[in-house]
CSV table of C-alpha atoms in Angstrom, one decimal:
chain,number,residue,atom,x,y,z
D,7,UNK,CA,-57.0,65.5,78.6
D,8,UNK,CA,-57.0,69.0,77.1
D,9,UNK,CA,-56.0,72.4,78.4
D,10,UNK,CA,-58.3,71.9,81.4
D,11,UNK,CA,-56.9,69.6,84.1
D,12,UNK,CA,-60.1,68.1,85.2
D,13,UNK,CA,-62.5,68.3,82.3
D,14,UNK,CA,-62.6,68.2,78.5
D,15,UNK,CA,-64.8,70.9,77.0
D,16,UNK,CA,-66.0,70.3,73.4
D,17,UNK,CA,-68.0,72.7,71.3
D,18,UNK,CA,-70.1,71.2,68.4
D,19,UNK,CA,-71.2,73.5,65.6
D,20,UNK,CA,-74.5,72.8,63.7
D,21,UNK,CA,-77.1,74.8,61.9
D,22,UNK,CA,-79.9,73.7,64.3
D,23,UNK,CA,-80.9,70.9,66.5
D,24,UNK,CA,-83.9,69.6,64.6
D,25,UNK,CA,-84.7,65.9,64.0
D,26,UNK,CA,-82.1,64.5,61.6
D,27,UNK,CA,-79.4,61.9,61.3
D,28,UNK,CA,-76.5,64.1,62.4
D,29,UNK,CA,-78.4,65.6,65.3
D,30,UNK,CA,-79.7,62.3,66.6
D,31,UNK,CA,-76.3,60.7,66.4
D,32,UNK,CA,-74.8,63.6,68.3
D,33,UNK,CA,-77.5,63.2,71.0
D,34,UNK,CA,-76.6,59.5,71.3
D,35,UNK,CA,-73.0,60.6,71.7
D,36,UNK,CA,-73.6,63.2,74.3
D,37,UNK,CA,-75.6,60.7,76.4
D,38,UNK,CA,-72.7,58.2,76.2
D,39,UNK,CA,-69.9,60.6,77.3
D,40,UNK,CA,-68.5,60.5,80.8
D,41,UNK,CA,-69.2,63.3,83.2
D,42,UNK,CA,-65.7,64.8,82.7
D,43,UNK,CA,-66.5,65.7,79.1
D,44,UNK,CA,-68.5,68.9,78.9
D,45,UNK,CA,-70.5,69.6,75.7
D,46,UNK,CA,-71.7,72.9,74.3
D,47,UNK,CA,-73.6,73.0,71.1
D,48,UNK,CA,-73.5,76.2,69.1
D,49,UNK,CA,-76.4,76.6,66.6
D,50,UNK,CA,-75.7,79.1,63.8
D,51,UNK,CA,-79.1,78.9,62.1
D,52,UNK,CA,-82.2,81.1,62.8
D,53,UNK,CA,-83.4,78.8,65.7
D,54,UNK,CA,-82.0,76.4,68.2
D,55,UNK,CA,-84.2,73.6,67.0
D,56,UNK,CA,-86.8,71.1,68.4
D,57,UNK,CA,-84.2,68.8,70.0
D,58,UNK,CA,-82.8,71.5,72.2
D,59,UNK,CA,-84.5,70.3,75.4
D,60,UNK,CA,-83.3,66.7,74.7
D,61,UNK,CA,-79.7,67.9,74.5
D,62,UNK,CA,-80.1,70.0,77.6
D,63,UNK,CA,-81.5,67.0,79.5
D,64,UNK,CA,-78.5,65.0,78.4
D,65,UNK,CA,-76.3,67.6,80.0
D,66,UNK,CA,-75.3,69.8,77.0
D,67,UNK,CA,-75.4,73.6,77.0
D,68,UNK,CA,-77.0,75.0,73.8
D,69,UNK,CA,-76.1,78.5,72.6
D,70,UNK,CA,-77.6,80.3,69.6
D,71,UNK,CA,-75.2,82.4,67.5
D,72,UNK,CA,-77.1,83.1,64.3
D,73,UNK,CA,-74.8,83.5,61.3
D,74,UNK,CA,-77.2,86.0,59.7
D,75,UNK,CA,-76.2,88.6,62.4
D,76,UNK,CA,-74.0,91.3,60.9
D,77,UNK,CA,-71.4,90.8,63.7
D,78,UNK,CA,-71.5,87.0,63.6
D,79,UNK,CA,-67.8,86.5,63.3
D,80,UNK,CA,-67.0,88.6,66.3
D,81,UNK,CA,-69.8,87.1,68.4
D,82,UNK,CA,-68.8,83.5,67.5
D,83,UNK,CA,-65.1,84.2,68.4
D,84,UNK,CA,-66.1,85.8,71.7
D,85,UNK,CA,-68.4,82.9,72.5
D,86,UNK,CA,-65.6,80.4,72.0
D,87,UNK,CA,-63.2,82.4,74.2
D,88,UNK,CA,-65.8,82.7,76.9
D,89,UNK,CA,-66.4,78.9,76.8
D,90,UNK,CA,-62.6,78.3,76.9
D,91,UNK,CA,-63.0,75.2,74.7
D,92,UNK,CA,-60.5,72.4,74.3
D,93,UNK,CA,-62.0,71.5,70.9
D,94,UNK,CA,-64.4,72.8,68.2
D,95,UNK,CA,-66.1,70.0,66.3
D,96,UNK,CA,-67.9,71.3,63.2
D,97,UNK,CA,-70.7,69.3,61.5
D,98,UNK,CA,-71.3,71.9,58.8
D,99,UNK,CA,-69.9,70.0,55.8
D,100,UNK,CA,-67.7,72.3,53.7
D,101,UNK,CA,-68.9,75.3,55.7
D,102,UNK,CA,-66.8,73.9,58.5
D,103,UNK,CA,-63.8,75.8,57.0
D,104,UNK,CA,-65.3,79.1,58.0
D,105,UNK,CA,-66.1,78.1,61.5
D,106,UNK,CA,-62.7,76.5,62.1
D,107,UNK,CA,-60.9,79.6,60.9
D,108,UNK,CA,-62.8,81.5,63.5
D,109,UNK,CA,-61.9,78.8,66.1
D,110,UNK,CA,-58.3,79.4,65.2
D,111,UNK,CA,-58.7,83.1,65.9
D,112,UNK,CA,-60.3,82.1,69.2
D,113,UNK,CA,-57.1,80.1,70.0
D,114,UNK,CA,-59.0,76.7,70.2
D,115,UNK,CA,-56.2,74.1,70.0
D,116,UNK,CA,-58.2,71.2,68.4
D,117,UNK,CA,-60.4,72.0,65.4
D,118,UNK,CA,-62.3,69.2,63.7
D,119,UNK,CA,-64.2,69.2,60.4
D,120,UNK,CA,-66.6,66.3,60.2
D,121,UNK,CA,-68.0,65.1,56.8
D,122,UNK,CA,-71.3,63.3,57.3
D,123,UNK,CA,-72.4,63.1,53.7
D,124,UNK,CA,-71.0,62.7,50.2
D,125,UNK,CA,-72.1,66.1,48.9
D,126,UNK,CA,-73.3,67.0,45.4
D,127,UNK,CA,-70.9,65.4,42.8
D,128,UNK,CA,-72.0,68.0,40.2
D,129,UNK,CA,-72.6,71.4,42.0
D,130,UNK,CA,-73.8,74.4,40.1
D,131,UNK,CA,-71.0,76.5,38.7
D,132,UNK,CA,-71.8,79.4,41.0
D,133,UNK,CA,-71.1,77.2,44.0
D,134,UNK,CA,-67.8,75.7,42.9
D,135,UNK,CA,-65.7,78.7,43.8
D,136,UNK,CA,-67.2,78.9,47.2
D,137,UNK,CA,-66.7,75.2,47.8
D,138,UNK,CA,-63.1,75.4,46.7
D,139,UNK,CA,-62.5,78.2,49.2
D,140,UNK,CA,-64.1,76.3,52.0
D,141,UNK,CA,-61.9,73.2,51.2
D,142,UNK,CA,-58.9,75.5,51.4
D,143,UNK,CA,-59.9,76.8,54.8
D,144,UNK,CA,-60.4,73.3,56.1
D,145,UNK,CA,-57.0,72.3,54.8
D,146,UNK,CA,-55.4,75.3,56.6
D,147,UNK,CA,-57.3,75.4,59.8
D,148,UNK,CA,-58.5,71.9,60.7
D,149,UNK,CA,-56.3,69.9,63.0
D,150,UNK,CA,-58.3,66.7,62.2
D,151,UNK,CA,-60.7,65.9,59.3
D,152,UNK,CA,-63.2,63.1,60.0
D,153,UNK,CA,-65.5,61.3,57.6
D,154,UNK,CA,-68.3,58.8,58.4
D,155,UNK,CA,-67.0,56.7,55.4
D,156,UNK,CA,-64.2,56.6,52.9
D,157,UNK,CA,-66.3,58.1,50.3
D,158,UNK,CA,-67.5,61.1,52.5
D,159,UNK,CA,-63.9,62.2,52.9
D,160,UNK,CA,-63.6,62.7,49.2
D,161,UNK,CA,-65.9,65.7,49.6
D,162,UNK,CA,-62.8,67.3,51.1
D,163,UNK,CA,-60.1,65.9,48.8
D,164,UNK,CA,-59.7,62.9,46.5
D,165,UNK,CA,-56.3,62.1,48.0
D,166,UNK,CA,-57.4,62.2,51.6
D,167,UNK,CA,-55.6,59.0,52.4
D,168,UNK,CA,-52.3,60.7,52.1
D,169,UNK,CA,-53.2,63.1,54.9
D,170,UNK,CA,-52.2,62.1,58.5
D,171,UNK,CA,-55.1,64.4,59.7
D,172,UNK,CA,-57.9,62.4,57.9
D,173,UNK,CA,-59.7,59.5,59.6
D,174,UNK,CA,-62.8,57.5,58.9
D,175,UNK,CA,-64.9,57.4,62.1
D,176,UNK,CA,-68.5,56.4,61.5
D,177,UNK,CA,-71.3,57.6,63.7
D,178,UNK,CA,-72.1,55.5,66.7
D,179,UNK,CA,-75.6,54.4,67.7
D,180,UNK,CA,-77.2,53.5,71.1
D,181,UNK,CA,-77.6,49.9,70.1
D,182,UNK,CA,-78.8,48.7,73.5
D,183,UNK,CA,-81.4,51.5,73.5
D,184,UNK,CA,-82.6,50.5,70.0
D,185,UNK,CA,-83.1,46.9,71.1
D,186,UNK,CA,-85.0,48.0,74.2
D,187,UNK,CA,-87.3,50.3,72.2
D,188,UNK,CA,-87.8,47.6,69.5
D,189,UNK,CA,-89.4,45.3,72.2
D,190,UNK,CA,-92.3,47.8,72.4
D,191,UNK,CA,-94.3,47.6,69.2
D,192,UNK,CA,-97.8,48.2,70.5
D,193,UNK,CA,-99.8,51.3,69.4
D,194,UNK,CA,-97.5,52.2,66.5
D,195,UNK,CA,-100.5,53.4,64.5
D,196,UNK,CA,-100.6,50.7,61.7
D,197,UNK,CA,-102.1,47.3,61.6
D,198,UNK,CA,-99.6,45.2,59.6
D,199,UNK,CA,-96.7,47.1,58.1
D,200,UNK,CA,-94.8,45.2,55.5
D,201,UNK,CA,-92.4,47.6,53.9
D,202,UNK,CA,-91.1,50.9,55.5
D,203,UNK,CA,-89.5,53.8,53.6
D,204,UNK,CA,-88.0,56.3,56.0
D,205,UNK,CA,-87.0,59.7,54.6
D,206,UNK,CA,-88.2,63.3,54.1
D,207,UNK,CA,-90.1,63.9,50.9
D,208,UNK,CA,-88.6,67.4,50.6
D,209,UNK,CA,-85.2,65.8,49.9
D,210,UNK,CA,-85.5,64.5,46.3
D,211,UNK,CA,-82.5,62.2,46.9
D,212,UNK,CA,-84.7,60.1,49.2
D,213,UNK,CA,-86.4,58.9,46.0
D,214,UNK,CA,-89.9,58.2,47.2
D,215,UNK,CA,-91.3,57.9,43.7
D,216,UNK,CA,-89.0,55.0,42.9
D,217,UNK,CA,-90.3,53.2,46.0
D,218,UNK,CA,-93.8,53.4,44.6
D,219,UNK,CA,-92.7,52.1,41.3
D,220,UNK,CA,-91.0,49.1,43.0
D,221,UNK,CA,-94.2,48.6,45.0
D,222,UNK,CA,-96.2,48.2,41.8
D,223,UNK,CA,-94.0,45.2,40.9
D,224,UNK,CA,-94.2,43.7,44.4
D,225,UNK,CA,-98.0,43.7,44.5
D,226,UNK,CA,-98.1,41.5,41.4
D,227,UNK,CA,-96.9,38.6,43.7
D,228,UNK,CA,-98.0,40.0,47.1
D,229,UNK,CA,-101.3,42.0,46.7
D,230,UNK,CA,-101.4,42.7,50.4
D,231,UNK,CA,-98.0,44.4,50.4
D,232,UNK,CA,-98.2,47.8,52.2
D,233,UNK,CA,-95.6,50.6,51.6
D,234,UNK,CA,-95.5,53.0,54.6
D,235,UNK,CA,-93.7,56.3,54.2
D,236,UNK,CA,-92.3,57.8,57.4
D,237,UNK,CA,-90.9,61.3,57.4
D,238,UNK,CA,-92.3,64.8,56.7
D,239,UNK,CA,-93.9,65.3,53.3
D,240,UNK,CA,-92.4,68.7,52.8
D,241,UNK,CA,-90.5,71.5,54.5
D,242,UNK,CA,-93.6,73.8,54.4
D,243,UNK,CA,-97.3,73.0,54.2
D,244,UNK,CA,-97.5,74.0,50.6
D,245,UNK,CA,-94.5,71.9,49.6
D,246,UNK,CA,-95.9,69.0,51.6
D,247,UNK,CA,-99.2,69.3,49.7
D,248,UNK,CA,-97.5,69.4,46.3
D,249,UNK,CA,-95.3,66.4,47.1
D,250,UNK,CA,-98.2,64.3,48.3
D,251,UNK,CA,-100.2,65.2,45.2
D,252,UNK,CA,-97.4,64.2,43.0
D,253,UNK,CA,-96.9,60.8,44.8
D,254,UNK,CA,-100.6,60.2,45.0
D,255,UNK,CA,-100.9,60.7,41.2
D,256,UNK,CA,-98.1,58.3,40.6
D,257,UNK,CA,-99.6,55.6,42.9
D,258,UNK,CA,-103.0,56.0,41.2
D,259,UNK,CA,-101.5,55.7,37.8
D,260,UNK,CA,-99.9,52.4,38.9
D,261,UNK,CA,-103.0,51.3,40.7
D,262,UNK,CA,-101.3,50.9,44.1
D,263,UNK,CA,-102.9,53.9,45.9
D,264,UNK,CA,-104.6,51.5,48.4
D,265,UNK,CA,-101.2,50.0,49.2
D,266,UNK,CA,-99.5,53.2,50.2
D,267,UNK,CA,-99.7,54.9,53.7
D,268,UNK,CA,-98.1,58.2,54.8
D,269,UNK,CA,-97.4,58.5,58.5
D,270,UNK,CA,-95.5,61.8,58.4
D,271,UNK,CA,-92.8,62.6,61.0
D,272,UNK,CA,-92.8,60.2,63.9
D,273,UNK,CA,-90.9,59.8,67.1
D,274,UNK,CA,-91.4,56.0,67.2
D,275,UNK,CA,-89.4,55.0,64.1
D,276,UNK,CA,-87.6,52.2,66.0
D,277,UNK,CA,-90.9,50.7,67.1
D,278,UNK,CA,-92.2,50.9,63.5
D,279,UNK,CA,-89.1,49.1,62.3
D,280,UNK,CA,-89.6,46.4,64.9
D,281,UNK,CA,-93.1,45.8,63.6
D,282,UNK,CA,-92.2,45.9,59.9
D,283,UNK,CA,-91.1,43.1,57.5
D,284,UNK,CA,-88.5,45.1,55.5
D,285,UNK,CA,-87.0,48.5,55.0
D,286,UNK,CA,-86.8,49.8,51.4
D,287,UNK,CA,-84.1,52.4,51.1
D,288,UNK,CA,-84.0,54.0,47.6
D,289,UNK,CA,-81.8,57.1,48.3
D,290,UNK,CA,-79.6,58.3,45.5
D,291,UNK,CA,-77.1,60.0,47.8
D,292,UNK,CA,-76.2,59.7,51.5
D,293,UNK,CA,-73.3,59.6,53.8
D,294,UNK,CA,-73.6,56.6,56.0
D,295,UNK,CA,-77.4,56.4,56.4
D,296,UNK,CA,-78.5,56.1,60.0
D,297,UNK,CA,-81.9,54.7,58.9
D,298,UNK,CA,-80.2,51.7,57.5
D,299,UNK,CA,-78.1,51.1,60.6
D,300,UNK,CA,-81.1,51.6,62.9
D,301,UNK,CA,-83.1,49.0,60.9
D,302,UNK,CA,-80.3,46.5,61.0
D,303,UNK,CA,-79.8,47.1,64.7
D,304,UNK,CA,-83.4,46.0,65.3
D,305,UNK,CA,-83.0,42.9,63.1
D,306,UNK,CA,-85.1,44.4,60.3
D,307,UNK,CA,-83.9,43.3,56.8
D,308,UNK,CA,-82.9,46.1,54.5
D,309,UNK,CA,-83.0,46.4,50.7
D,310,UNK,CA,-81.0,49.5,49.7
D,311,UNK,CA,-79.5,51.3,46.8
D,312,UNK,CA,-75.8,50.5,46.2
D,313,UNK,CA,-74.6,54.0,47.0
D,314,UNK,CA,-71.2,54.2,48.7
D,315,UNK,CA,-72.7,54.8,52.2
D,316,UNK,CA,-74.7,51.6,52.0
D,317,UNK,CA,-71.9,49.4,50.6
D,318,UNK,CA,-69.8,50.8,53.5
D,319,UNK,CA,-72.3,49.4,55.9
D,320,UNK,CA,-72.6,46.1,54.0
D,321,UNK,CA,-68.9,45.5,54.2
D,322,UNK,CA,-69.1,45.8,58.0
D,323,UNK,CA,-72.2,43.7,58.9
D,324,UNK,CA,-72.7,40.0,58.7
D,325,UNK,CA,-76.1,39.8,57.1
D,326,UNK,CA,-79.5,41.6,56.7
D,327,UNK,CA,-78.5,44.1,54.0
D,328,UNK,CA,-79.0,43.7,50.3
D,329,UNK,CA,-77.6,46.4,48.0
D,330,UNK,CA,-79.3,46.8,44.6
D,331,UNK,CA,-78.0,49.1,41.8
D,332,UNK,CA,-80.2,52.2,41.3
D,333,UNK,CA,-80.0,51.3,37.6
D,334,UNK,CA,-81.6,47.8,38.3
D,335,UNK,CA,-85.1,47.2,37.1
D,336,UNK,CA,-88.1,47.6,39.3
D,337,UNK,CA,-88.7,43.9,39.0
D,338,UNK,CA,-85.1,43.2,40.3
D,339,UNK,CA,-85.7,45.6,43.3
D,340,UNK,CA,-89.1,43.9,43.9
D,341,UNK,CA,-87.5,40.5,44.0
D,342,UNK,CA,-84.9,41.6,46.5
D,343,UNK,CA,-87.6,43.0,48.8
D,344,UNK,CA,-89.7,39.8,48.5
D,345,UNK,CA,-86.7,37.7,49.3
D,346,UNK,CA,-85.8,39.9,52.3
D,347,UNK,CA,-89.4,39.5,53.7
D,348,UNK,CA,-89.2,35.8,53.3
D,349,UNK,CA,-85.8,35.6,55.0
D,350,UNK,CA,-86.8,37.6,58.1
D,351,UNK,CA,-85.6,35.9,61.3
D,352,UNK,CA,-86.6,36.0,64.9
D,353,UNK,CA,-85.1,39.1,66.6
D,354,UNK,CA,-82.9,38.5,69.7
D,355,UNK,CA,-82.2,40.3,72.9
D,356,UNK,CA,-78.9,41.8,71.6
D,357,UNK,CA,-78.5,44.0,68.5
D,358,UNK,CA,-76.9,42.2,65.5
D,359,UNK,CA,-74.6,45.2,65.3
D,360,UNK,CA,-73.3,45.0,68.9
D,361,UNK,CA,-69.5,45.2,69.0
D,362,UNK,CA,-69.2,46.7,65.5
D,363,UNK,CA,-68.0,50.2,64.5
D,364,UNK,CA,-71.6,51.4,64.8
D,365,UNK,CA,-71.7,51.2,68.6
D,366,UNK,CA,-71.7,54.6,70.2
D,367,UNK,CA,-69.5,53.5,73.1
D,368,UNK,CA,-66.7,52.8,70.6
D,369,UNK,CA,-67.2,56.1,68.9
D,370,UNK,CA,-67.2,58.0,72.2
D,371,UNK,CA,-63.8,56.5,73.3
D,372,UNK,CA,-62.1,57.4,70.0
D,373,UNK,CA,-63.5,60.9,69.9
D,374,UNK,CA,-62.3,61.6,73.5
D,375,UNK,CA,-58.8,61.0,72.3
D,376,UNK,CA,-59.2,63.1,69.3
D,377,UNK,CA,-60.7,66.0,71.2
D,378,UNK,CA,-57.8,65.8,73.7
D,379,UNK,CA,-55.4,66.3,70.8
D,380,UNK,CA,-54.2,62.7,70.6
């Protein structure tokens, strides 16, 4: 165990607990942990976030220590000392370097930087010096560096494989819970979904426009094809309006506006996946995309871009995922989606991913050893 004889106390650092891949996977993890592991989440953004109550119901304590406060560093160190943590686990990408330095000052013995995305391969010049400094802080102050895939660890250093501190540990999912939810597909708000696209429009890397262009080629052979966007249209009402107008104009120009539906942010994404025929995932950059794993866990076939995070998944699942180069033509993408719909199989009582590295029970066991300093 850690420095406490009877419990292991872990502090997770995030910006906020809003709906997102990192936050939802952490919630699955907290729910899967035994009672002798205590969890505190420290949010450093301007708000705790919409998932705060869910984390508290799962047994976690949530503390807000806004980084904008002029005495943030002192308040953060004092909070860690008051908590008397065994480990600080930061999910702040390269910003983890700063938080782990403060954890060192607070005398926390285990300090973990967790890379959950690939980062920007071509950051603006003004950001490069800051990122280099954060990498240096991670190198000095992290006792372990985790990445959800091989490629995500390259955001820390290209030669990460030579470090005994670096480890690939992908996020775990509540696979049994996904299967149970997938059995309930009534009242999901759509009559006959064919193709889902899950991702926020305010993130350009989600590539919604490309999905509409692919749809135009699909309807040549399947005029009834329906593309359903799930996820918020923008970070603000004005941004949402601008994004929708841009996508609507593209759909009209391709004459597929009747085949496109926007559902916005939903809490029943798993149920939508269970009712759908295929997931179209056109992202240009991700870590290990949870949306793809969730779809596969329900038995929904996926056609995705061949970015490293998706090929990482493909190498670890038996079937159900087709990876298409982003540079492929829209016709090639459309053919892959049509083939995926035609190949859809009956979904069983157990997730196709059960027993794989994507099971949260496996992740929880490994992390408990890491948090305890193993």
